[in-house]
Short mmCIF file of C-alpha atoms and ligand atoms in Angstrom, two decimals:
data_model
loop_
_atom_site.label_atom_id
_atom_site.label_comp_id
_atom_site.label_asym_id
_atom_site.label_seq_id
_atom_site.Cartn_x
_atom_site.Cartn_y
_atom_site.Cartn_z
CA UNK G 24 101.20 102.14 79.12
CA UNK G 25 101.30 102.50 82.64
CA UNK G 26 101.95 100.18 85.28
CA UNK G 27 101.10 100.27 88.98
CA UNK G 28 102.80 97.63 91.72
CA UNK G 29 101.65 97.65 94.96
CA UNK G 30 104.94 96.36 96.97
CA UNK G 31 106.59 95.31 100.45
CA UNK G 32 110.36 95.16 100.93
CA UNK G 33 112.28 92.78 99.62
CA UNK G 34 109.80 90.58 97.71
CA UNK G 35 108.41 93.58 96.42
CA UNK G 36 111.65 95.70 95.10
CA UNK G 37 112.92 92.15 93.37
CA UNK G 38 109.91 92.52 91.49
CA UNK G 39 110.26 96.01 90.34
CA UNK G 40 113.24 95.13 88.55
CA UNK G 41 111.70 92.81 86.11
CA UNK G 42 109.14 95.19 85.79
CA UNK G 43 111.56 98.55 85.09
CA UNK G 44 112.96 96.16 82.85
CA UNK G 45 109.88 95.44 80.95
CA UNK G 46 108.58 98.72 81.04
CA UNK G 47 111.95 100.23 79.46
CA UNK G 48 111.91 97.53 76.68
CA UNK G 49 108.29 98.82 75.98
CA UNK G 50 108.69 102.58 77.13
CA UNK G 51 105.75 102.10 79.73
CA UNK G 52 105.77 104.40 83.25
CA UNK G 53 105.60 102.28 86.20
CA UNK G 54 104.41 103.63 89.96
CA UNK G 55 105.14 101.86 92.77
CA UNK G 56 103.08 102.01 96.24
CA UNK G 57 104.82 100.99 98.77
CA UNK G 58 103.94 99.75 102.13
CA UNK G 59 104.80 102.05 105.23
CA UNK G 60 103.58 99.40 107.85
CA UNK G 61 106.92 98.21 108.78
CA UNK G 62 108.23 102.07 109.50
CA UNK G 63 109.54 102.87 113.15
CA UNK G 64 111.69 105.71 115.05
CA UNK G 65 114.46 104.40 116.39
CA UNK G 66 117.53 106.60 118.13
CA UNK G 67 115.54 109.32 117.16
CA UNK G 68 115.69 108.55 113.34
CA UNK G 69 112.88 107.70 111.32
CA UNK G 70 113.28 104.32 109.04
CA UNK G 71 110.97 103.07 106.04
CA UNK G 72 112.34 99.39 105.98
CA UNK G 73 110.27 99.16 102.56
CA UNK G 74 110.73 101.94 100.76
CA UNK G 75 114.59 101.65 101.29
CA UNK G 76 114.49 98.05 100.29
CA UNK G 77 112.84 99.67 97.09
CA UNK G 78 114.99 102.68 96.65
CA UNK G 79 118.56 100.82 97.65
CA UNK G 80 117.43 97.57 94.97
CA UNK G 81 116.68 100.13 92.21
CA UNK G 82 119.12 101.88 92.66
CA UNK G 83 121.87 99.52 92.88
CA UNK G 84 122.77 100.16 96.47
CA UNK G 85 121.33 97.50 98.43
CA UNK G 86 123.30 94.54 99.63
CA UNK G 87 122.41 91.47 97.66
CA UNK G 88 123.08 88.62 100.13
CA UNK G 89 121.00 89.97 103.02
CA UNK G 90 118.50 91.40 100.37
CA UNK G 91 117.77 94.67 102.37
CA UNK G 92 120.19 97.30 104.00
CA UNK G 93 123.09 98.70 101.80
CA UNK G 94 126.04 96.57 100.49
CA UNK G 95 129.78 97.12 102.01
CA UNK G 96 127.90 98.20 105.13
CA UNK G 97 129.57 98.65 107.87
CA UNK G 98 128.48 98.59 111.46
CA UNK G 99 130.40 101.47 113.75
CA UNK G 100 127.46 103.37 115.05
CA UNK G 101 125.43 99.72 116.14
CA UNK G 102 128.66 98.95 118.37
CA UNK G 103 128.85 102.14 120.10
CA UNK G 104 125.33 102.57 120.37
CA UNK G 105 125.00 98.86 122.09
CA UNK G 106 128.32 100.34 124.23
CA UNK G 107 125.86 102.40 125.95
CA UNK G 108 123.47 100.17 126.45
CA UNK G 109 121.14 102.05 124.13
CA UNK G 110 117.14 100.10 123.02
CA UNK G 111 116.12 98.70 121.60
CA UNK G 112 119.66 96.53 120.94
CA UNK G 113 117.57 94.14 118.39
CA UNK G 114 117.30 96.42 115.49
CA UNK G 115 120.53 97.48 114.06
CA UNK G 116 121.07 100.53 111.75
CA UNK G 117 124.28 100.30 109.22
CA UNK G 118 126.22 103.37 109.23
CA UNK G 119 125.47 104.17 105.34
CA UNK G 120 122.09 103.10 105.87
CA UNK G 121 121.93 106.06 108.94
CA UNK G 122 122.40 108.55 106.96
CA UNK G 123 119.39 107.84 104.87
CA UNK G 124 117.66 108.02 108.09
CA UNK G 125 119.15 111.54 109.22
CA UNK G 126 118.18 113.12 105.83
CA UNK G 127 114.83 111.68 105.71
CA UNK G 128 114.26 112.43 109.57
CA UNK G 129 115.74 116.12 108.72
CA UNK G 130 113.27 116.60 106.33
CA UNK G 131 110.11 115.12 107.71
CA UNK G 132 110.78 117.39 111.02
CA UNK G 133 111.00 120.57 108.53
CA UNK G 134 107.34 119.63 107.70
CA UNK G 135 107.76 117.87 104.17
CA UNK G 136 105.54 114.78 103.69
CA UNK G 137 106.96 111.50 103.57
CA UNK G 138 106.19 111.29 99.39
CA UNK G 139 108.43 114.26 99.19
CA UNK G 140 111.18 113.00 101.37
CA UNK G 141 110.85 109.95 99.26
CA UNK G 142 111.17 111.73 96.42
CA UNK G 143 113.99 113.67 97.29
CA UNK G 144 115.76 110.13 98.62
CA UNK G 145 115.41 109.55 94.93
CA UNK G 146 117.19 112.07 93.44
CA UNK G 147 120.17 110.14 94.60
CA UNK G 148 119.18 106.68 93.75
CA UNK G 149 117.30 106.77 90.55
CA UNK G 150 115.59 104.21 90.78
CA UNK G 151 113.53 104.41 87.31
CA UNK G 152 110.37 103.84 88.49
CA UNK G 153 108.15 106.32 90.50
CA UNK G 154 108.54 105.71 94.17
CA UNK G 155 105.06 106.14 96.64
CA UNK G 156 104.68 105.39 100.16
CA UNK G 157 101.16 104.18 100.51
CA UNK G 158 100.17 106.89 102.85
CA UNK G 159 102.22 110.01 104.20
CA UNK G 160 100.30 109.34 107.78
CA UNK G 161 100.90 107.00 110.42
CA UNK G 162 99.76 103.77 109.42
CA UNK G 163 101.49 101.28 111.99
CA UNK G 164 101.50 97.42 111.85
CA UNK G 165 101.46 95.64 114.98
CA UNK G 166 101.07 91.94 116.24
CA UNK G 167 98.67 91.78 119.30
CA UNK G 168 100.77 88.76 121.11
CA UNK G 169 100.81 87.30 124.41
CA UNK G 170 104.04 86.45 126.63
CA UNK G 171 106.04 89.32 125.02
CA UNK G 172 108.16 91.48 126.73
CA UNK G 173 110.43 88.05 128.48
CA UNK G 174 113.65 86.07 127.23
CA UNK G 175 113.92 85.73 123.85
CA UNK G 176 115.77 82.97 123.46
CA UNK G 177 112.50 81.44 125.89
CA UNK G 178 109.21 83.14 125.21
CA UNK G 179 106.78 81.65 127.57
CA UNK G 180 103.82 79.97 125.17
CA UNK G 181 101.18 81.30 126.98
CA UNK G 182 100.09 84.00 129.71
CA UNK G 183 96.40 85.46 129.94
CA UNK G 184 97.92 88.95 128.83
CA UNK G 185 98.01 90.54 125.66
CA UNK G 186 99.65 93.54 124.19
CA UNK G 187 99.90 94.64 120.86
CA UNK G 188 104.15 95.39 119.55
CA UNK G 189 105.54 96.88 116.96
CA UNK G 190 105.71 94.50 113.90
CA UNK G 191 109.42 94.86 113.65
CA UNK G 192 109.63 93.89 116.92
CA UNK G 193 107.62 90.70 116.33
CA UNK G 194 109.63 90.33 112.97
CA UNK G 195 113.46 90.81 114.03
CA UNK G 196 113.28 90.61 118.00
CA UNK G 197 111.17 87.47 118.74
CA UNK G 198 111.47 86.15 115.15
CA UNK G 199 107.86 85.50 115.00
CA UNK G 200 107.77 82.90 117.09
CA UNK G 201 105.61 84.07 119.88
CA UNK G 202 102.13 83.60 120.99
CA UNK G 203 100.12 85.80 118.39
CA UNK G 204 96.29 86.81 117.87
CA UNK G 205 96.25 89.43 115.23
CA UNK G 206 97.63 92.04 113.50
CA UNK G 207 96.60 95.29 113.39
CA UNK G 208 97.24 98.43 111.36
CA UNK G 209 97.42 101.38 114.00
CA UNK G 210 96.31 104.46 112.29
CA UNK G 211 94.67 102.97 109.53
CA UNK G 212 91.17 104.82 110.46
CA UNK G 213 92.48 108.37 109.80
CA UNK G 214 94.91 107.51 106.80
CA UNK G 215 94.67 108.90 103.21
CA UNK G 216 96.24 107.99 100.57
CA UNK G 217 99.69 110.08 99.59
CA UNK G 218 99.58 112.23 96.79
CA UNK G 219 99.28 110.39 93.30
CA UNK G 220 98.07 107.06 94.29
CA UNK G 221 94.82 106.83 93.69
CA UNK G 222 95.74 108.94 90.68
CA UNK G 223 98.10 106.20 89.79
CA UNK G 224 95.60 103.22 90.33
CA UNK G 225 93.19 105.26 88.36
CA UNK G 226 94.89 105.79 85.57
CA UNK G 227 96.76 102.26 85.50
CA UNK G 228 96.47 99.99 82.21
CA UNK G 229 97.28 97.05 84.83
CA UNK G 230 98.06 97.04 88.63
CA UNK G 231 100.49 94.13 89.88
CA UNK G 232 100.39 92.91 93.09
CA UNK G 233 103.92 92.03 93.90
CA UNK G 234 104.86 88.82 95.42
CA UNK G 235 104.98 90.53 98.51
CA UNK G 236 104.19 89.02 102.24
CA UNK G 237 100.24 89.63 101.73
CA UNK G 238 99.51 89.99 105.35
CA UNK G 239 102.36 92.45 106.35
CA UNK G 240 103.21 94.12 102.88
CA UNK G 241 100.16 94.17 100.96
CA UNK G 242 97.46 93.87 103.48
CA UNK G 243 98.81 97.59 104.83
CA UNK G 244 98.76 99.24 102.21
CA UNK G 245 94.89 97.76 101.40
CA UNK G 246 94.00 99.54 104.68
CA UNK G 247 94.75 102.77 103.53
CA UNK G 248 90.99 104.20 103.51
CA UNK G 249 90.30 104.05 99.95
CA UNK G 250 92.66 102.38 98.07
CA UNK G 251 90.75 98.86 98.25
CA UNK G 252 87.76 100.70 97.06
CA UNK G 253 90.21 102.58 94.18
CA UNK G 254 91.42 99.14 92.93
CA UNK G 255 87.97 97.70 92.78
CA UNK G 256 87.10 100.41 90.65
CA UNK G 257 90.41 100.51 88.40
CA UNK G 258 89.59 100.74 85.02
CA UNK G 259 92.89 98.60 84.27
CA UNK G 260 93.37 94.87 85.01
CA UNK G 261 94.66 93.67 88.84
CA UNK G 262 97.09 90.60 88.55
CA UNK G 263 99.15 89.07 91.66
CA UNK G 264 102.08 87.14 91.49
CA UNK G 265 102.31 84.54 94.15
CA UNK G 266 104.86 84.77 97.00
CA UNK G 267 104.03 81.36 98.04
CA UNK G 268 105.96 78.44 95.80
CA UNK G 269 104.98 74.96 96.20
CA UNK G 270 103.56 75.37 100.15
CA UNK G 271 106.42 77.87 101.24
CA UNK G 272 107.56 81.38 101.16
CA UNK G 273 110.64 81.24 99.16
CA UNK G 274 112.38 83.04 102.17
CA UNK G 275 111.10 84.83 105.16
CA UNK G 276 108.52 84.34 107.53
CA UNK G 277 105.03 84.83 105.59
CA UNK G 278 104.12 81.01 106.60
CA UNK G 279 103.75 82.35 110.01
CA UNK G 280 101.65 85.63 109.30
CA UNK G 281 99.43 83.48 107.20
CA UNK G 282 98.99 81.02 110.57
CA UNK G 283 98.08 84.10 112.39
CA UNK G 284 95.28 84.50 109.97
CA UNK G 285 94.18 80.68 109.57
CA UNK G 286 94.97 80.70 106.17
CA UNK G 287 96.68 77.96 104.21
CA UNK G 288 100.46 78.45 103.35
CA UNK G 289 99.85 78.01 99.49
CA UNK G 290 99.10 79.79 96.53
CA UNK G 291 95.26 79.07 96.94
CA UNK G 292 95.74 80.11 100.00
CA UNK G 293 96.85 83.76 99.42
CA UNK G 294 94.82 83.52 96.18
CA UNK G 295 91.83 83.48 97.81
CA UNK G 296 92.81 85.40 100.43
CA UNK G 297 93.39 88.01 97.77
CA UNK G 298 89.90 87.09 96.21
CA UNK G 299 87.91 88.19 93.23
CA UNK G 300 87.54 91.82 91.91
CA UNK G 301 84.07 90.40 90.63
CA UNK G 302 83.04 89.28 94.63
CA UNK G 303 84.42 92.32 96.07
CA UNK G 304 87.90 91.21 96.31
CA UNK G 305 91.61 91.99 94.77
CA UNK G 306 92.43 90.06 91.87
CA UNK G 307 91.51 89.48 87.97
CA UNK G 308 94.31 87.50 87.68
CA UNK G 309 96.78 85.11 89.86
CA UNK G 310 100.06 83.99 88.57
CA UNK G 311 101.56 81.23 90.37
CA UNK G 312 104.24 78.75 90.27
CA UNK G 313 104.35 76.13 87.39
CA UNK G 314 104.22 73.37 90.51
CA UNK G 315 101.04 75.18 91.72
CA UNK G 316 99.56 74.79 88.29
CA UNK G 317 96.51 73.37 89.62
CA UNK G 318 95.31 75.91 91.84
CA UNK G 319 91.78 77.18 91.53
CA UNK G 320 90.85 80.54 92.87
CA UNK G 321 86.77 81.26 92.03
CA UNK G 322 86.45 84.14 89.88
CA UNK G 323 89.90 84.41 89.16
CA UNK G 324 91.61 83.53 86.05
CA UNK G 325 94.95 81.80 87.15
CA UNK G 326 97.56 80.65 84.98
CA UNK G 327 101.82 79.53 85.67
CA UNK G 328 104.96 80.55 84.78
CA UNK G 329 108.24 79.98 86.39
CA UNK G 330 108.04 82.40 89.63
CA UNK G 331 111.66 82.12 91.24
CA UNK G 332 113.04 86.17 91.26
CA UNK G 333 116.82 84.58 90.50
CA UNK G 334 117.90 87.41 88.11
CA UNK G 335 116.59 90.30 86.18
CA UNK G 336 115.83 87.93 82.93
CA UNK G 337 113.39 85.45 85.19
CA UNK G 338 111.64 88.39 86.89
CA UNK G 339 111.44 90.33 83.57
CA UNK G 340 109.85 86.93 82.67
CA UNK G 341 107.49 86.45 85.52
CA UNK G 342 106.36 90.58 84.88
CA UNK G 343 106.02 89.29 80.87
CA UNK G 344 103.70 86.08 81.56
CA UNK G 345 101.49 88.52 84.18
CA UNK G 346 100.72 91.28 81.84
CA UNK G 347 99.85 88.24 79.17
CA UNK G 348 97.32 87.22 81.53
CA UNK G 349 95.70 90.21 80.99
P1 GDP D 30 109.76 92.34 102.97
O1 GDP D 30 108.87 93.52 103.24
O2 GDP D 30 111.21 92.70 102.91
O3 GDP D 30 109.45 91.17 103.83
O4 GDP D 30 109.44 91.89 101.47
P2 GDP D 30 108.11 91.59 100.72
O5 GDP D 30 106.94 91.50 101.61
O6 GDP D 30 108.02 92.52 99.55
O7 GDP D 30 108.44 90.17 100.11
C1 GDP D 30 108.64 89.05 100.93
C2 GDP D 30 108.01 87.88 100.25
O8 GDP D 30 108.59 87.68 98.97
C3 GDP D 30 108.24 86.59 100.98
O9 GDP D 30 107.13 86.36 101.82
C4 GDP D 30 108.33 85.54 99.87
O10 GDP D 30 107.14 84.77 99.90
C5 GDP D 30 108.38 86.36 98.59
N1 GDP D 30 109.48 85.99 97.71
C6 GDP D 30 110.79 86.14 97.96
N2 GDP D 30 111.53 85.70 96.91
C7 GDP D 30 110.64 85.27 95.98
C8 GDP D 30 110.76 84.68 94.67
O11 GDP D 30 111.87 84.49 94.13
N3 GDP D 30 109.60 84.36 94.03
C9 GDP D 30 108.36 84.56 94.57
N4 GDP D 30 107.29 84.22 93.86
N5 GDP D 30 108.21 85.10 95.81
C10 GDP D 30 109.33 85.45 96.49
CA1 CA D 31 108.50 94.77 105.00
#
């Protein structure tokens, strides 16, 4: 059996442990595709917020109270760059986490591909699943916002210009909470697909969705040029797994990317967003919380289970009750 999960950060590597830990109860192969929207340079380095989410939950390393950077971090390198005045000041880098950056940086400047940088990341980390970035191009997401660029503890609500910003600058700097149009994926014209995906969706007996932030995680990687197609096509089944319990993202901000898109902060909401693989759309199935029970998605066959990620047994759970809906 083989199992494909399209994931975002934190949401998204949660997930994957329930499924590793299905998958090595049943001896299935599970790929992960993992969304390269949030990436960004910074100090020169080159960081994949998501696939280091992935790679440092997997693989034991990642700190489990702020759910993404590596535990017993420490902080040296953010002081002294901030002692000379270095930008952007609103990202910080830990120092483990750095050298993650250097090697990967190393290596993509010697000409290796991002999949193969990944894959040599995960030599170290073993993360028992196979690791993919969606695409090994540039595939950017960024908010198109107005008022940006002032205070940040006072955005102004309104001024007649707009500007597109990095997402992570939306995300971390102005904590969503600005004026904001759209988002847009820069470099999503000219992407392909890395290396094995669309082998892996292919040749899936079930894609996931992961209860990733759909607009910011998922939506990315569906605008890598021919994956959407691909997963219309899949032979196997495509279930989701709502991120959205009861009205409200368990954490984070997806509430306000789904306000950015006029849709409804609920699992209907994404569900439909999502839509049917019969009209064109995502999703066979939608799993959603046992208080959402009642949600109706057209096409889609929905069902509910208990969807809170609070240890390996309840994910494991959650990955169990989405495969039965297949
Ligand atoms: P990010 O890239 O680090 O923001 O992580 P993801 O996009 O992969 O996941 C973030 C999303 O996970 C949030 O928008 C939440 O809605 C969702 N989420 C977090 N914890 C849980 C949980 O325990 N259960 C469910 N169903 N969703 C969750
Ligand atoms: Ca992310």
């Amino acid at each position: 059996m083989h199992i494909v999960v399209l994931a975002g950060g934190i949401g998204g590597a949660r997930f994957l442990v329930g499924v590793r830990a299905y998958a090595r109860a049943v001896g299935a192969e599970v790929t992960a595709v993992v969304n390269v929207g949030d990436d960004l340079r910074l100090h020169g380095l080159k960081v994949c917020p998501d696939l280091d989410s992935v790679m440092y939950t997997l693989g034991g390393g990642a700190d489990p109270d702020r759910g993404w950077g590596r535990v017993a971090e420490t902080w040296t390198v953010k002081s002294e760059l901030a002692a000379y005045g270095a930008e952007p000041t609103w990202f910080g880098l830990g120092d483990r986490d750095i050298a993650t950056h250097l090697v990967r940086t190393t290596m993509l400047d010697a000409g290796y591909p991002l999949h193969a940088v990944t894959e040599a990341l995960a030599a170290r980390w073993q993360p028992g699943v196979r690791v993919l970035p969606a695409t090994d191009d540039r595939l950017e997401t960024h908010a198109v916002v107005s008022g940006a660029g002032h205070d940040v503890d006072a955005p102004p609500t309104s001024t007649a210009e707009q500007r597109a910003i990095h997402f992570q600058e939306w995300w971390v700097r102005y904590r969503a909470r600005i004026d904001t149009h759209r988002f847009v994926f820069v470099g999503a014209d000219t992407a392909t697909p890395a290396p094995g995906v669309l082998e892996a969706v292919g040749s899936a007996d079930v894609v996931l969705v992961a209860p990733s932030n759909p607009v910011v995680s998922i939506a990315p990687v569906l605008a890598v040029p021919g994956l959407r197609q691909a997963l219309v096509e899949a032979p196997g089944r495509v279930v989701g797994i709502s991120p959205i319990i009861g009205g409200a993202p368990v954490r984070g901000m997806a509430d306000r990317c789904l306000e950015v898109l006029g849709v409804e902060c609920s699992a209907a909401g994404v569900g439909r967003l999502y839509g049917s693989r019969r009209t064109g759309g995502l999703l066979d199935g939608w799993l959603v919380a046992e208080e959402d029970a009642a949600t109706v998605v057209p096409e889609v066959t929905v069902r509910a289970a208990p969807l809170r990620m609070t240890d390996e047994a309840a994910t494991t759970a959650m990955v169990r009750a989405a495969l039965e809906l297949t």
